[in-house]
Amino acid sequence: MTHSKSDPTVRLRVVLGPDVAFGPGKADLLDGIRETGSIAAAGRRMGMSYKRAWTLIETLNRNFADPLVETSKGGSERGGAVLTEAGVAALALYRQMEARAVAESVGEVKQLKAMLSDMSERK
């Protein structure tokens, strides 16, 4: 989803359990891994430390029945990461829910924006 910083939008966070949530940050991280083949590169693209990115992936892998990301060790050919079939499916489901939430709330978002003070719109 591409929006300018001044465009109001809906950000979806799905709470799946007491300590399990899936939201835009984890989805963007999975997108980055899919595109770069690297947890480190995906994290860098988001301005996130490798440790934070790795922790998020470990949390996802631990909480889902099947891991969402598969990693390979470094060495002479360097390590990497790929989304598993479960990772591709989870990301697709999240993006579908996100798109539906954005599309279904356009009117309400416009109404909320109209309620802002002039000062709020300048920030």
Tab-separated table of C-alpha atoms in Angstrom:
chain	number	residue	atom	x	y	z
A	1	MET	CA	0.000	0.000	0.000
A	2	THR	CA	1.467	3.319	-0.955
A	3	HIS	CA	0.322	6.453	0.800
A	4	SER	CA	1.972	9.775	1.347
A	5	LYS	CA	2.578	10.675	4.975
A	6	SER	CA	-0.239	13.227	4.824
A	7	ASP	CA	-2.836	10.760	3.508
A	8	PRO	CA	-4.933	9.195	6.223
A	9	THR	CA	-5.081	5.433	6.030
A	10	VAL	CA	-6.076	2.391	8.010
A	11	ARG	CA	-3.358	0.208	9.521
A	12	LEU	CA	-4.509	-3.290	10.369
A	13	ARG	CA	-3.149	-5.243	13.329
A	14	VAL	CA	-4.584	-8.706	13.840
A	15	VAL	CA	-4.299	-10.021	17.394
A	16	LEU	CA	-4.316	-13.804	17.075
A	17	GLY	CA	-3.692	-14.616	20.726
A	18	PRO	CA	-2.470	-13.115	24.002
A	19	ASP	CA	1.095	-12.708	22.730
A	20	VAL	CA	0.577	-13.165	18.990
A	21	ALA	CA	-0.093	-10.251	16.656
A	22	PHE	CA	0.376	-9.794	12.937
A	23	GLY	CA	0.449	-6.264	11.614
A	24	PRO	CA	1.993	-3.948	9.052
A	25	GLY	CA	5.537	-4.197	10.422
A	26	LYS	CA	5.711	-7.975	10.286
A	27	ALA	CA	3.966	-8.017	6.903
A	28	ASP	CA	6.432	-5.457	5.516
A	29	LEU	CA	9.324	-7.488	6.932
A	30	LEU	CA	8.021	-10.641	5.205
A	31	ASP	CA	7.633	-8.659	1.961
A	32	GLY	CA	11.228	-7.478	2.329
A	33	ILE	CA	12.507	-11.014	2.886
A	34	ARG	CA	10.583	-12.222	-0.152
A	35	GLU	CA	12.088	-9.430	-2.264
A	36	THR	CA	15.670	-9.482	-0.963
A	37	GLY	CA	16.196	-13.052	0.233
A	38	SER	CA	17.700	-11.682	3.425
A	39	ILE	CA	16.470	-10.876	6.925
A	40	ALA	CA	19.244	-8.307	7.339
A	41	ALA	CA	18.475	-6.549	4.044
A	42	ALA	CA	14.741	-6.560	4.747
A	43	GLY	CA	15.359	-5.041	8.172
A	44	ARG	CA	17.724	-2.395	6.771
A	45	ARG	CA	15.095	-1.338	4.238
A	46	MET	CA	12.763	-0.684	7.150
A	47	GLY	CA	15.374	1.062	9.310
A	48	MET	CA	15.315	-1.903	11.680
A	49	SER	CA	18.290	-3.572	13.308
A	50	TYR	CA	19.156	-7.111	12.297
A	51	LYS	CA	18.527	-8.234	15.877
A	52	ARG	CA	15.003	-6.757	15.863
A	53	ALA	CA	14.202	-8.260	12.447
A	54	TRP	CA	15.540	-11.663	13.519
A	55	THR	CA	13.526	-11.527	16.766
A	56	LEU	CA	10.313	-10.787	14.844
A	57	ILE	CA	10.949	-13.702	12.471
A	58	GLU	CA	11.729	-16.055	15.360
A	59	THR	CA	8.472	-14.987	17.043
A	60	LEU	CA	6.464	-15.620	13.887
A	61	ASN	CA	8.103	-18.994	13.304
A	62	ARG	CA	7.552	-20.031	16.924
A	63	ASN	CA	3.874	-19.023	16.999
A	64	PHE	CA	2.680	-20.440	13.691
A	65	ALA	CA	2.193	-24.200	13.256
A	66	ASP	CA	4.567	-24.119	10.272
A	67	PRO	CA	7.478	-21.664	10.042
A	68	LEU	CA	6.845	-18.616	7.841
A	69	VAL	CA	10.521	-18.044	7.024
A	70	GLU	CA	13.239	-20.573	6.311
A	71	THR	CA	16.850	-19.515	6.752
A	72	SER	CA	20.096	-20.944	5.488
A	73	LYS	CA	23.422	-20.569	7.244
A	74	GLY	CA	26.118	-18.228	5.993
A	75	GLY	CA	29.507	-19.294	4.822
A	76	SER	CA	31.281	-18.966	1.507
A	77	GLU	CA	27.976	-18.689	-0.358
A	78	ARG	CA	26.404	-16.466	2.359
A	79	GLY	CA	23.172	-17.210	4.120
A	80	GLY	CA	19.720	-16.245	3.101
A	81	ALA	CA	16.052	-16.410	3.920
A	82	VAL	CA	12.938	-17.334	1.991
A	83	LEU	CA	9.255	-17.362	2.770
A	84	THR	CA	7.865	-20.829	3.154
A	85	GLU	CA	4.543	-21.849	1.647
A	86	ALA	CA	2.961	-20.965	5.007
A	87	GLY	CA	4.723	-17.581	4.943
A	88	VAL	CA	3.434	-16.781	1.462
A	89	ALA	CA	-0.085	-17.805	2.515
A	90	ALA	CA	-0.042	-15.824	5.793
A	91	LEU	CA	1.247	-12.701	4.041
A	92	ALA	CA	-1.376	-13.011	1.294
A	93	LEU	CA	-4.170	-13.411	3.860
A	94	TYR	CA	-2.970	-10.371	5.797
A	95	ARG	CA	-2.707	-8.229	2.651
A	96	GLN	CA	-6.241	-9.277	1.624
A	97	MET	CA	-7.619	-8.283	5.036
A	98	GLU	CA	-5.657	-5.035	4.946
A	99	ALA	CA	-6.953	-4.105	1.489
A	100	ARG	CA	-10.523	-4.885	2.529
A	101	ALA	CA	-10.188	-2.820	5.734
A	102	VAL	CA	-8.818	0.154	3.784
A	103	ALA	CA	-11.486	-0.091	1.069
A	104	GLU	CA	-14.355	-0.492	3.524
A	105	SER	CA	-13.361	2.469	5.688
A	106	VAL	CA	-12.739	5.165	3.065
A	107	GLY	CA	-15.879	7.092	4.019
A	108	GLU	CA	-15.184	6.988	7.748
A	109	VAL	CA	-11.549	8.024	7.233
A	110	LYS	CA	-12.702	11.039	5.163
A	111	GLN	CA	-15.176	11.970	7.884
A	112	LEU	CA	-12.495	11.758	10.567
A	113	LYS	CA	-10.110	13.845	8.475
A	114	ALA	CA	-12.828	16.492	7.998
A	115	MET	CA	-13.114	16.694	11.792
A	116	LEU	CA	-9.434	17.613	12.241
A	117	SER	CA	-8.490	21.137	13.227
A	118	ASP	CA	-6.417	23.176	10.793
A	119	MET	CA	-3.445	22.755	13.128
A	120	SER	CA	-3.705	18.935	13.015
A	121	GLU	CA	-3.667	18.898	9.209
A	122	ARG	CA	-0.355	20.805	9.091
A	123	LYS	CA	1.538	18.210	11.125
